[in-house]
Amino acid sequence: MAMVEYLMVALAGFFGGALIVTSGGGSFITYPVLLAVGLPSTIANATSSVGLFTGWMTSIPNFKNEFVANRKLIQVLLIPAFIGAVFGSWILTKTPENIFGFVAPVLILFGALALQFRSSIIKLGNRVHISTHKRRIFAVAVLTFFICAYSSFFGAGVGILMLACLSLLDVEHLVHNIAIKNAIVIVGNGVAFIYFIVSGLADAPLAIAIACGAIPGAYIGSKYIHKASEIIVRRFTVVFGIVASIILFIIRLI
């Protein structure tokens, strides 16, 4: 593979890393680029997940206090997150290439729409009233299983879905919800990271190229997001996701 293609993948990793810690949707960037350089769809998806995982890890130092404050809740949710991630990763390794090639554009479109209507999704979650705190935690744990299964299978828009899920709980500050969401997603993507490497599904050189871009991208994104227009970033991600899903679907039909 030519050096220019590795540079293109690293650049996609940079923007993807910036997106996952801001508006979400980093795979909208990396997945189509990996297809463009010749990877099959399932390998491209696994490679994208492995490479972008390094970007998620950069958020850990910025949420240490929130992690400690919500330690018990995070520990409860880590169990369904782990099991769901294993299940989703296993499904991906068993999904035929031709089927995933058609499923992926639909999932990208789903993620873009989840990002576009995230406020409505979170409000819907807030309207769901469960009588006791234990029942709320149980409902969130069940939803966490399915969200992490989806995350390890593809993952577009997973951050928004996780925030909507957590809105069922009465967590006082949004930043605490974001920290809990990041902890759960990191565990889910960490399982997928290990599973895809051990199974050999990810392309290691290209995953490293994505990581080289995702690490500085996520760092810069998390540091300067308060100076950028969240609306503009979100709209760009949504439009890019919709356009990418349409193009990928057309390519599969040709």
CSV table of N, CA, C and O in Angstrom, one decimal, residues 14 16 24 33 55 78 86 88 92 105 153 200 205 216 240 249:
chain,number,residue,atom,x,y,z
A,14,PHE,N,-7.4,11.3,12.5
A,14,PHE,CA,-7.3,12.6,13.2
A,14,PHE,C,-8.7,13.2,13.3
A,14,PHE,O,-9.2,13.6,14.4
A,16,GLY,N,-11.6,11.7,12.8
A,16,GLY,CA,-12.4,10.7,13.5
A,16,GLY,C,-12.2,10.8,15.0
A,16,GLY,O,-13.2,10.8,15.8
A,24,GLY,N,-19.4,13.1,18.3
A,24,GLY,CA,-19.6,11.6,18.0
A,24,GLY,C,-19.6,11.4,16.5
A,24,GLY,O,-19.7,12.3,15.7
A,33,VAL,N,-13.2,5.8,4.4
A,33,VAL,CA,-11.8,6.0,3.9
A,33,VAL,C,-11.1,4.6,3.8
A,33,VAL,O,-10.4,4.3,2.8
A,55,GLY,N,-8.4,7.0,20.6
A,55,GLY,CA,-9.0,8.3,20.9
A,55,GLY,C,-9.9,8.3,22.1
A,55,GLY,O,-9.8,9.3,22.9
A,78,LEU,N,-20.7,-2.1,34.0
A,78,LEU,CA,-19.6,-2.7,33.3
A,78,LEU,C,-19.9,-4.1,32.9
A,78,LEU,O,-19.4,-4.6,31.9
A,86,VAL,N,-18.9,-8.4,23.9
A,86,VAL,CA,-18.4,-9.7,23.4
A,86,VAL,C,-19.4,-10.3,22.4
A,86,VAL,O,-19.0,-10.8,21.4
A,88,GLY,N,-21.6,-8.6,20.5
A,88,GLY,CA,-21.6,-7.9,19.3
A,88,GLY,C,-20.3,-8.1,18.4
A,88,GLY,O,-20.4,-8.2,17.2
A,92,LEU,N,-20.1,-9.8,14.6
A,92,LEU,CA,-19.4,-9.2,13.5
A,92,LEU,C,-18.5,-10.2,12.8
A,92,LEU,O,-18.4,-10.3,11.6
A,105,PRO,N,-24.1,0.8,5.6
A,105,PRO,CA,-24.7,2.1,5.3
A,105,PRO,C,-26.0,2.5,6.1
A,105,PRO,O,-26.2,3.6,6.4
A,153,PHE,N,-20.4,-4.1,17.3
A,153,PHE,CA,-20.7,-4.5,15.9
A,153,PHE,C,-20.4,-3.4,14.9
A,153,PHE,O,-19.9,-3.6,13.8
A,200,GLY,N,-7.8,-11.5,14.4
A,200,GLY,CA,-7.1,-11.2,13.2
A,200,GLY,C,-8.0,-10.5,12.2
A,200,GLY,O,-7.6,-10.3,11.0
A,205,PRO,N,-1.5,-2.6,10.4
A,205,PRO,CA,-0.8,-1.4,9.9
A,205,PRO,C,-1.8,-0.2,9.8
A,205,PRO,O,-1.5,0.9,10.2
A,216,PRO,N,-3.8,12.5,18.6
A,216,PRO,CA,-3.8,14.0,18.6
A,216,PRO,C,-5.1,14.6,18.3
A,216,PRO,O,-5.5,15.7,18.8
A,240,PHE,N,-22.2,14.6,6.8
A,240,PHE,CA,-21.2,13.7,6.3
A,240,PHE,C,-21.7,12.3,6.4
A,240,PHE,O,-21.5,11.5,5.5
A,249,PHE,N,-24.2,2.9,-0.1
A,249,PHE,CA,-25.3,2.1,-0.5
A,249,PHE,C,-25.3,2.0,-2.1
A,249,PHE,O,-25.5,0.9,-2.6
